[in-house]
Amino acid sequence: MIGPVLELRVPGVSNTPPGQVLGLRPAPGADAPPPPRLVAGGAATGFYRSPAAEPGDPVVVEAYSWGQLTSGPRTARDVERALWTLLLPFTLANVALHARPTIPADPGAERWNSSSGVTAWFIRLFCLSLTGTLALTLTAVGVDLVGWQCVDEDCLRRVPGPWEFLGQGWWSEGARALAVGLLLPLGALTLLGLVSWRTYQYEAQMPAEPTPVPRVPQPPDASADGPAQPEAGPDPPEPPSGPPGNPLQDRAFWNGEGQLRRGAVLHLCTGVVVAAAVPLGAVLAMDPPRGVRAALAWPTVAALVAVVVVAVVALARPGLTRRAGATPLGRRSGTVIVLTAAGLAGTVLVLLLPDGAAGTPLADLRPAPDCGRSAAAPTCPADRSLPGLDWIVAWLGTGQLLLLVAIGAVARSGRRALAAPAAATLLLVLGFAWSTGWLPGVPPAPTVLEFWTVVVPVVALAAAGLLLPRVPAPVGQQPLPPHTDLAWGGRAPAVIAGLGWMLCVSYSAGLLHWVTGRLNGGPVPDGLSPVASPVPVMWAGLACAGALLALAATVGRAGLLYLRLRRHEYAQATARTGTPLSAHELRRCREVSTWRALHRLVGEHAVRLVGSYAAVSLALAALACAALLSRDPPHPEEPTDGAAVIEWISEMGGRLLGWLPVLIATVGLMVYRNDLVRRSVGVVWDVGTFWPRAAHPLAPPSYAERAVPELQTRTAGLLALAEHDPRAVDGIILSGHSQGTVICAAVILQLPARSRRRIWFFSYGCQLTRLYGRVFPGYFGPDRLPVLAEALTPPGGRARWTNFWRDTDPLGWPVTAGERDLSVRDPEALHPSGGEVADPPIRNHSGYPEAPEFHRERSRVAWLLRRGVPAPRAGSG
């Protein structure tokens, strides 16, 4: 019996409905197409077929709907997604781990001291620092703005909740109000941990391994559909697998539940340590403890430091970083939790004890109650922030910048590139010690030498590591086609992580600016606010203005490139026929040239434009860090002339940053309600959440952790059915569109060889070369994509992979690794034909299965799969 061939369509982003994927149309006289029929799965992820599908159809089309994992129904899931978008910096930092160009084919063979291992360690440390940035920001709100600067009841009344008791009595003395301020960061970290814990079922999803069923021999006349097939016995045994050629072949790649839980413990505990260190460090620096306070304070410091040391070391160890399924937390994670709890308890007790007498009590440094009514009072200090907070923010930001430079340098040039950022870090520490007079045996730096004059050359020295020659390409690699080389010269991890860092810093500065304005109750008449933001927030406003100008310049440059490309494409379109065109045809040529120009802009220039913006952002970040370490505000308290302009720019930049989280959350709320927003922003979101949370465990969950195992289970299960089973199929065409091609590639590399022998891969709207191959070369680069083709190649045959593309599709390009690259004509004609009155549509990125080229190729492939005919031998016509 000859069974049907199943075309299993996997759509791309934007939560395309299964009925649309199947191409269902309304019946004559009906207003809506018939609903598709669910054949497997459930409401969140399901496999659907047309209600008109019959058992005797030679080709059966089935759609896999996975969009509910990222979009889901409206209202409830829209709000949930809007909240997840606030963690977009964590997502970008997590994606950076997968952008390393030197990922080994076997993840188990990676060593922490190799180039890829060092880069991975640095990326995980950077992710840990982002969690620390979140904790530090919330601590600045709760401990500094509320617990330290809100000294009167009028200010405390503006805080939601009954917090007026902090302004009077026992709670207003010493550092006790700071202990109450810790409730905000601790509560937020607890909530984040609970939300992340609920999503671990994604990483717990495992594919089912079906048992192959022996095929029953059939008589020669058993089939009326054509010549009988050769008598078939059971599938041959699985040959021993050789060394993997692609990291996506790792069986635990999509199952990292244990790794995720261990990483979450380290991140949450480190966030608690950062929150506790801010008020504890201020107390110990201003008023060194003695007696009982010392006996309590120093063990507390030791416990907090031990947590950070364990986290930094553990992030480089295979026991944490290796994905190995549902492994338990272990004693080390329990030790970290106990040390964190002990350090937090000790911190709270130290803050609740009375001030000592060894130094300056914090009560003498806290703004007086008169500052709550008028910040211009003589007793009000110029810098009203918690002592040491500005230094912590400045050094954290500078350390993150140097870490980003080290990530990019090592990813591009190997471990030798560490010399530049390591030397810059050492010189920066020595320069700081010299300028502050802490360097023993050396006189202090002259007053004319400002610290920022040291910081800028030091950061420039660190950036020199980004300019070292790139690691040589593998021996024997053929010259790459145009626009398929490494993105940003191999610095993709630093660029992606840097964008996440900029977004995280913007979130933090915007939140501090917004809370400060709320606590002040609006603009202050005399220009001096009772509650003042930390100095880094003022500089962040200026940096935001500079980044917006650079972004506008980049967009303008992209617009000019697009206009030039459109003129070129229009000239070529009108010259192809060689005969004069009508006005209607000229208009259609303009429409076609618009999409062809966009196709070239994205495929040839988008990566370079992002790299230019990243270079400008690096310079802005270096200047901002130098300004932060100088401890000077961008303008005086009462600015005049040019300083007033700087103050206005800083204030406007701060207001924009304050609205940025709200804007991004609103976009996340609308992303699947509006087609334009869905097709632009939804693409970025779904691409970012494709990769597993191997670097940042608190990022939004990866839908591929569930989609890939489900597709693997469905595909292998259908192919393992007995021939007499009515559900059995003779072969499967995995048909992936856009992001679906990436999902299908991951599924194919996970399938056993006995299943791959009966699979053909269709890819259309494919980004495996111009986007994924350049940004993620460790998985889809020129030396890894052929592994996918080899997995689809029978012995002595050609790869069972057909790629469709259009020159009007901004996201679809040729893929030379497969057997065939078919160019799909779009539009089919410039004018109506056959009695039609409407112009043939320009489908650009959609409608590939409706093209004649697709139907012809599917018929050819279905004939090969149903007849059991082997693929043509290499070199044959």
XYZ file of C-alpha atoms in Angstrom, residues 40-624:
585
model
C -2.864 16.469 17.499
C -1.786 18.741 20.303
C -3.925 21.230 22.169
C -4.942 24.857 22.394
C -1.439 26.255 22.955
C 0.347 24.217 20.298
C -1.522 22.042 17.849
C -1.401 20.309 14.476
C -4.270 21.181 12.135
C -5.572 19.869 8.818
C -8.192 21.075 6.391
C -11.702 19.740 7.077
C -11.865 18.763 3.394
C -8.804 16.480 3.608
C -9.553 12.904 2.565
C -7.631 9.705 3.483
C -6.913 8.980 -0.184
C -5.296 12.338 -0.957
C -1.771 11.852 -2.325
C -0.501 14.935 -0.455
C -1.932 15.956 2.908
C -1.145 19.422 4.265
C -0.824 19.881 8.015
C -0.062 23.115 9.895
C 1.762 23.354 13.214
C 0.542 26.322 15.237
C 3.158 27.450 17.763
C 2.346 31.163 17.888
C 0.377 30.799 21.130
C 3.694 30.266 22.912
C 4.717 33.857 22.223
C 1.399 35.603 21.626
C -1.572 33.626 22.891
C -5.126 34.923 23.265
C -5.737 38.572 23.751
C -6.070 40.461 27.023
C -4.442 38.069 29.507
C -1.507 36.989 27.342
C -1.154 40.514 25.934
C -0.592 41.851 29.440
C 1.790 39.003 30.232
C 3.789 39.673 27.070
C 3.873 43.401 27.849
C 5.476 42.572 31.196
C 7.910 40.150 29.547
C 9.103 42.925 27.221
C 10.488 44.739 30.252
C 13.030 41.903 30.433
C 14.170 42.491 26.854
C 17.713 43.451 28.029
C 18.040 39.982 29.557
C 16.844 38.452 26.282
C 19.457 40.273 24.210
C 22.234 39.374 26.634
C 21.148 35.739 26.485
C 21.158 35.775 22.667
C 24.755 37.039 22.730
C 25.933 33.672 24.050
C 24.689 31.962 20.881
C 26.339 34.544 18.598
C 29.884 33.382 19.390
C 31.684 32.516 16.134
C 33.843 29.720 17.597
C 31.298 27.464 19.315
C 32.594 23.864 19.164
C 30.443 21.336 17.336
C 30.303 19.212 20.488
C 29.307 21.429 23.465
C 30.732 18.824 25.838
C 34.191 19.362 24.355
C 34.276 23.067 25.207
C 36.829 24.048 27.854
C 36.479 27.135 29.977
C 39.982 28.366 29.074
C 39.433 28.125 25.297
C 38.479 31.184 23.276
C 34.836 30.156 23.103
C 34.861 29.149 26.778
C 36.335 32.466 27.916
C 33.840 34.359 25.767
C 30.978 32.327 27.229
C 32.226 33.004 30.757
C 32.435 36.728 30.104
C 28.935 36.750 28.611
C 27.528 34.939 31.636
C 29.319 37.393 33.935
C 27.828 40.239 31.921
C 24.360 38.686 32.301
C 24.984 38.460 36.031
C 25.911 42.135 36.065
C 22.621 42.999 34.345
C 20.765 41.280 37.161
C 22.899 43.343 39.528
C 21.935 46.490 37.606
C 18.256 45.705 38.109
C 18.804 45.085 41.827
C 20.902 48.243 42.156
C 18.241 50.360 40.444
C 15.467 49.096 42.702
C 17.738 49.568 45.704
C 18.394 53.153 44.646
C 14.636 53.724 44.570
C 13.802 52.030 47.862
C 16.913 52.758 49.908
C 18.139 56.083 48.506
C 15.123 57.985 47.186
C 12.599 56.728 49.747
C 14.572 55.554 52.770
C 17.305 58.203 52.653
C 16.051 61.356 50.938
C 12.340 61.212 51.847
C 12.763 62.852 55.265
C 9.328 64.434 55.763
C 5.788 63.118 55.771
C 4.772 65.106 52.674
C 7.283 63.164 50.595
C 6.412 59.840 52.193
C 2.695 60.367 51.488
C 3.486 60.253 47.774
C 4.779 56.692 48.172
C 1.968 54.122 47.745
C 1.282 52.600 51.149
C 1.454 53.694 54.799
C 5.113 54.729 54.944
C 4.770 57.935 56.959
C 6.214 56.182 60.027
C 9.673 56.349 58.419
C 9.760 60.103 58.947
C 9.334 60.092 62.703
C 10.296 58.230 65.857
C 12.511 55.178 66.134
C 12.383 54.287 62.427
C 13.764 57.694 61.392
C 16.935 57.298 63.473
C 20.222 55.998 62.121
C 20.000 53.633 59.156
C 16.744 51.925 60.114
C 14.768 53.470 57.282
C 17.273 51.940 54.867
C 16.356 48.467 56.095
C 12.729 49.150 55.201
C 13.819 50.435 51.784
C 15.292 46.995 51.041
C 11.754 45.617 50.799
C 11.399 46.984 47.254
C 14.376 45.203 45.615
C 13.818 42.041 47.642
C 10.136 41.933 46.731
C 10.854 42.523 43.037
C 13.530 39.801 42.949
C 11.163 37.391 44.690
C 8.437 38.127 42.152
C 10.875 37.704 39.255
C 12.064 34.400 40.677
C 8.510 33.091 41.032
C 7.595 34.111 37.487
C 10.714 32.469 36.071
C 10.142 29.334 38.151
C 6.688 28.927 36.592
C 8.185 28.865 33.081
C 10.638 26.027 33.635
C 8.229 23.548 32.035
C 9.492 24.851 28.687
C 12.966 23.481 29.403
C 11.442 20.291 30.852
C 9.827 19.322 27.523
C 11.359 16.127 26.127
C 10.729 14.485 22.743
C 9.154 11.042 22.783
C 11.151 8.294 21.116
C 8.736 6.080 19.148
C 9.468 2.405 18.658
C 9.809 1.597 14.942
C 7.126 -0.815 13.782
C 8.186 -3.472 11.217
C 6.493 -3.050 7.868
C 4.206 -5.869 6.768
C 5.014 -7.284 3.286
C 2.216 -6.768 0.787
C 1.238 -8.787 -2.305
C 2.066 -7.319 -5.689
C -1.546 -6.427 -6.433
C -2.289 -4.868 -3.042
C -2.093 -1.338 -4.344
C -4.258 0.179 -7.012
C -2.353 3.434 -7.020
C 0.495 2.273 -9.184
C 3.292 -0.275 -9.371
C 3.909 -2.165 -6.189
C 6.723 -1.166 -3.893
C 9.544 -3.579 -3.133
C 8.920 -5.815 -0.168
C 10.109 -3.945 2.911
C 11.180 -5.324 6.220
C 11.947 -3.422 9.390
C 14.017 -0.312 9.232
C 17.737 -1.030 9.349
C 19.395 -0.477 12.686
C 20.575 2.997 13.521
C 24.240 3.307 12.513
C 26.625 4.452 15.198
C 26.681 8.207 15.213
C 29.987 9.919 14.674
C 31.142 13.134 16.241
C 28.559 15.909 15.948
C 29.109 18.566 13.334
C 26.664 21.118 14.717
C 25.841 22.118 18.329
C 22.139 21.774 17.491
C 22.688 17.996 17.350
C 23.274 17.936 21.092
C 20.436 15.901 22.656
C 20.276 18.227 25.671
C 20.325 21.464 23.673
C 16.575 21.979 24.157
C 16.422 20.511 27.661
C 18.249 22.577 30.257
C 15.869 22.573 33.215
C 18.541 21.791 35.792
C 20.986 24.322 34.372
C 18.268 26.963 34.425
C 17.398 26.368 38.071
C 21.031 26.505 39.179
C 21.638 29.674 37.189
C 18.504 31.290 38.615
C 19.731 30.618 42.154
C 23.031 32.365 41.406
C 21.366 35.356 39.735
C 18.722 35.903 42.397
C 21.197 35.486 45.236
C 23.637 37.882 43.573
C 20.804 40.409 43.175
C 20.092 40.126 46.916
C 23.791 40.641 47.653
C 23.894 43.806 45.525
C 20.800 45.168 47.258
C 22.221 44.470 50.718
C 25.701 45.789 49.876
C 24.497 49.339 49.106
C 23.233 50.315 52.597
C 25.697 48.035 54.397
C 28.639 49.525 52.507
C 27.512 53.074 53.346
C 27.278 52.215 57.061
C 30.664 50.504 57.169
C 32.418 53.259 55.195
C 30.998 56.209 57.111
C 30.845 54.637 60.571
C 33.257 51.684 60.947
C 31.718 49.201 63.399
C 33.105 48.283 66.797
C 32.166 45.798 69.467
C 28.916 43.970 68.820
C 28.382 45.755 65.538
C 31.811 44.615 64.292
C 31.184 41.020 65.396
C 28.012 41.070 63.322
C 29.147 43.210 60.380
C 32.325 41.458 59.265
C 30.878 37.913 59.105
C 28.010 39.442 57.140
C 30.466 40.973 54.689
C 32.282 37.652 54.395
C 29.027 35.822 53.602
C 28.047 38.359 50.928
C 31.490 38.297 49.333
C 31.483 34.492 49.331
C 28.233 34.462 47.353
C 29.721 36.698 44.661
C 32.942 34.664 44.481
C 31.030 31.402 44.167
C 28.810 32.878 41.438
C 31.766 34.191 39.419
C 33.623 30.875 39.626
C 30.548 28.702 39.078
C 29.624 30.463 35.855
C 32.781 29.034 34.286
C 32.299 25.457 35.498
C 30.751 22.770 33.266
C 28.594 21.599 36.179
C 26.507 24.748 35.836
C 26.883 25.706 32.200
C 26.340 22.253 30.644
C 22.754 21.477 29.702
C 21.941 18.050 31.076
C 18.186 17.820 31.541
C 16.378 17.854 34.884
C 19.425 17.621 37.151
C 18.978 18.633 40.823
C 20.205 21.857 42.341
C 22.938 20.234 44.430
C 24.715 21.168 47.637
C 26.511 24.150 46.117
C 23.266 25.868 45.271
C 22.012 25.159 48.779
C 25.197 26.650 50.213
C 24.731 29.809 48.163
C 21.146 30.149 49.374
C 22.201 29.725 53.019
C 25.050 32.256 52.686
C 22.728 34.764 51.032
C 20.110 34.384 53.752
C 22.764 34.788 56.447
C 24.225 37.865 54.763
C 20.802 39.464 54.332
C 19.842 38.787 57.947
C 23.133 40.232 59.151
C 22.675 43.323 56.974
C 19.213 44.018 58.377
C 20.466 43.602 61.959
C 23.395 45.977 61.362
C 21.049 48.593 59.920
C 18.682 48.290 62.872
C 21.419 48.727 65.503
C 22.174 52.244 66.791
C 24.965 54.260 65.176
C 28.469 53.713 66.484
C 31.023 56.282 67.515
C 34.011 55.355 65.369
C 33.227 57.611 62.422
C 30.525 59.863 61.053
C 27.028 58.557 61.898
C 24.715 58.389 58.913
C 22.230 60.553 60.800
C 24.664 63.485 60.447
C 24.917 62.966 56.655
C 21.241 62.480 55.942
C 19.378 65.523 54.560
C 17.702 67.525 57.316
C 13.884 67.632 57.548
C 13.945 71.213 56.204
C 15.230 69.851 52.873
C 11.871 68.210 52.284
C 10.243 71.643 52.122
C 13.030 73.642 50.501
C 16.159 72.153 48.983
C 17.764 75.611 48.991
C 18.114 75.645 52.781
C 21.694 76.115 54.021
C 21.652 72.743 55.811
C 20.856 70.831 52.622
C 23.895 69.194 50.971
C 24.498 69.624 47.267
C 24.681 65.862 46.741
C 21.787 64.358 48.668
C 22.231 60.771 47.485
C 23.253 57.963 49.803
C 27.030 58.119 50.348
C 28.876 55.904 47.890
C 25.896 55.219 45.627
C 27.238 57.335 42.769
C 30.567 55.518 42.942
C 28.893 52.112 42.834
C 26.848 53.063 39.772
C 29.876 54.576 38.006
C 32.163 51.608 38.582
C 29.467 49.084 37.684
C 28.805 50.850 34.375
C 32.514 51.153 33.597
C 33.115 47.510 34.441
C 30.276 46.459 32.157
C 31.720 48.528 29.323
C 35.153 46.926 29.740
C 33.508 43.503 29.903
C 31.698 44.181 26.628
C 34.972 45.190 25.001
C 36.604 41.992 26.267
C 33.699 39.903 24.911
C 33.990 41.436 21.463
C 37.790 41.245 21.397
C 38.025 37.590 22.444
C 35.178 36.545 20.149
C 36.970 38.155 17.203
C 40.647 37.534 17.886
C 40.889 34.851 20.562
C 42.489 34.959 23.998
C 45.390 37.141 22.811
C 42.945 40.051 22.581
C 42.499 39.989 26.370
C 45.753 41.912 26.754
C 44.217 45.262 25.790
C 41.141 45.270 28.085
C 43.128 43.667 30.932
C 45.821 46.356 30.712
C 43.154 49.061 30.500
C 41.434 47.739 33.630
C 44.711 47.725 35.563
C 45.583 51.254 34.429
C 42.096 52.459 35.333
C 42.378 51.141 38.874
C 45.872 52.611 39.271
C 44.721 55.935 37.836
C 41.841 56.091 40.264
C 44.109 55.278 43.201
C 46.573 57.958 42.062
C 43.944 60.650 41.571
C 42.422 59.979 45.005
C 45.752 59.738 46.837
C 45.305 56.073 47.756
C 48.424 54.884 45.931
C 51.063 54.244 48.623
C 54.425 55.879 48.152
C 53.215 58.089 45.292
C 52.129 61.724 45.703
C 48.538 62.509 44.707
C 47.792 63.530 41.133
C 47.925 67.267 40.377
C 44.612 69.067 40.620
C 44.795 70.157 36.978
C 44.638 66.502 35.943
C 40.991 65.522 35.984
C 40.158 61.850 36.266
C 38.181 61.847 33.036
C 41.394 62.665 31.167
C 42.671 59.301 32.400
C 39.479 57.363 31.711
C 39.094 58.267 28.032
C 42.583 57.067 26.933
C 42.196 53.950 29.068
C 38.879 53.018 27.435
C 40.426 53.763 24.038
C 43.240 51.327 24.919
C 40.664 48.675 25.802
C 38.815 49.288 22.530
C 42.069 48.649 20.657
C 41.480 44.961 21.358
C 38.474 45.145 19.037
C 40.765 46.076 16.133
C 43.113 43.093 16.300
C 43.107 40.708 13.321
C 40.330 38.150 13.245
C 40.957 34.487 13.986
C 41.817 32.767 10.675
C 39.018 30.913 8.893
C 39.097 27.087 8.809
C 41.586 25.631 6.346
C 40.028 24.704 3.031
C 36.965 26.889 3.379
C 35.754 28.169 0.034
C 35.370 31.915 -0.611
C 32.056 33.054 0.822
C 29.285 34.480 -1.354
C 28.717 38.230 -1.045
C 27.099 39.449 2.183
C 27.459 36.122 3.992
C 30.608 36.756 6.033
C 30.618 37.164 9.816
C 28.464 39.988 11.116
C 30.464 42.899 12.521
C 33.759 41.136 11.948
C 33.079 38.457 14.575
C 32.072 40.954 17.284
C 28.386 39.947 17.242
C 28.280 38.858 20.927
C 29.464 42.294 22.069
C 27.116 44.164 19.722
C 24.022 42.214 20.790
C 24.907 42.292 24.481
C 25.749 45.993 24.171
C 22.287 46.758 22.818
C 20.832 44.937 25.809
C 23.092 46.926 28.120
C 21.999 50.232 26.619
C 18.371 49.242 27.035
C 18.953 48.135 30.642
C 20.707 51.383 31.520
C 17.905 53.337 29.851
C 15.307 51.437 31.867
C 17.193 52.093 35.097
C 17.782 55.785 34.492
C 14.189 56.279 33.339
C 12.779 54.603 36.446
C 14.948 56.708 38.767
C 14.008 59.888 36.912
C 10.298 59.057 37.023
C 10.300 58.152 40.740
C 12.241 61.303 41.586
C 9.661 63.472 39.833
C 6.844 61.605 41.587
C 8.391 62.096 45.027
C 8.971 65.795 44.354
C 5.319 66.219 43.422
C 6.107 67.981 40.156
C 8.389 70.872 39.162
C 9.989 72.827 42.000
C 9.668 76.656 41.800
C 13.211 77.455 42.905
C 14.714 74.847 40.589
C 16.181 72.754 43.440
C 14.404 69.479 44.077
C 14.053 68.145 47.643
C 14.643 64.619 46.288
C 17.484 64.485 43.781
C 18.326 61.734 41.344
C 21.831 60.248 41.488
C 24.346 62.099 39.355
C 24.585 59.205 36.832
C 20.916 59.745 35.949
C 21.695 63.292 34.790
C 24.476 62.031 32.540
C 22.177 59.287 31.241
C 19.804 61.972 29.975
C 22.586 63.557 27.920
C 23.735 60.168 26.633
C 20.142 59.396 25.633
C 19.999 62.587 23.580
C 23.253 61.674 21.841
C 22.064 58.122 21.166
C 18.818 59.427 19.663
C 20.755 61.758 17.364
C 22.973 58.857 16.271
C 19.899 56.713 15.695
C 18.274 59.441 13.617
C 21.446 59.742 11.544
C 21.519 55.961 11.007
C 17.871 55.929 9.936
C 18.546 58.834 7.586
C 21.481 57.001 6.060
C 19.332 53.900 5.600
C 16.684 56.032 3.902
C 19.192 57.465 1.434
C 20.500 53.982 0.643
C 16.953 52.789 0.080
C 16.185 55.632 -2.348
C 19.351 54.899 -4.307
C 18.569 51.189 -4.467
C 14.995 51.858 -5.555
C 16.137 54.079 -8.416
C 18.566 51.384 -9.517
C 15.947 48.615 -9.353
C 13.390 50.749 -11.195
C 15.852 51.412 -13.985
C 16.554 47.682 -14.293
C 12.856 46.743 -14.178
C 11.933 49.130 -16.977
C 14.875 48.039 -19.137
C 14.221 44.279 -18.975
C 11.533 44.117 -21.628
C 13.302 46.186 -24.231
C 9.945 47.600 -25.401
C 8.156 50.755 -24.296
C 5.936 50.186 -21.258
C 2.498 51.597 -20.638
C 1.723 53.967 -17.789
C 0.109 51.104 -15.884
C 3.191 48.919 -16.290
C 5.483 51.764 -15.207
C 3.432 52.183 -12.045
C 3.682 48.477 -11.367
C 7.439 48.616 -11.944
C 7.683 51.294 -9.275
C 5.804 49.064 -6.830
C 8.011 46.085 -7.603
C 11.208 48.130 -7.364
C 10.121 49.302 -3.898
C 10.168 45.740 -2.558
C 13.297 44.754 -4.456
C 15.121 47.736 -2.978
C 13.950 46.749 0.509
C 15.159 43.193 -0.174
C 18.635 44.490 -0.991
C 18.679 47.017 1.856
C 18.021 44.333 4.469
C 20.210 41.662 2.888
C 23.184 43.820 1.933
C 23.269 46.845 4.237
C 21.281 46.230 7.446
C 24.097 44.488 9.315
C 26.570 47.213 8.373
C 24.191 49.969 9.485
C 23.716 48.342 12.874
C 27.485 48.049 13.202
C 27.931 51.768 12.501
C 25.409 52.645 15.177
C 27.144 50.282 17.614
C 30.495 52.019 17.003
C 28.987 55.433 17.753
C 27.278 54.012 20.840
C 30.621 52.675 22.081
C 32.137 56.158 21.881
C 29.144 57.655 23.718
C 29.355 54.965 26.401
C 33.064 55.631 26.922
C 32.457 59.363 27.371
C 29.545 58.668 29.718
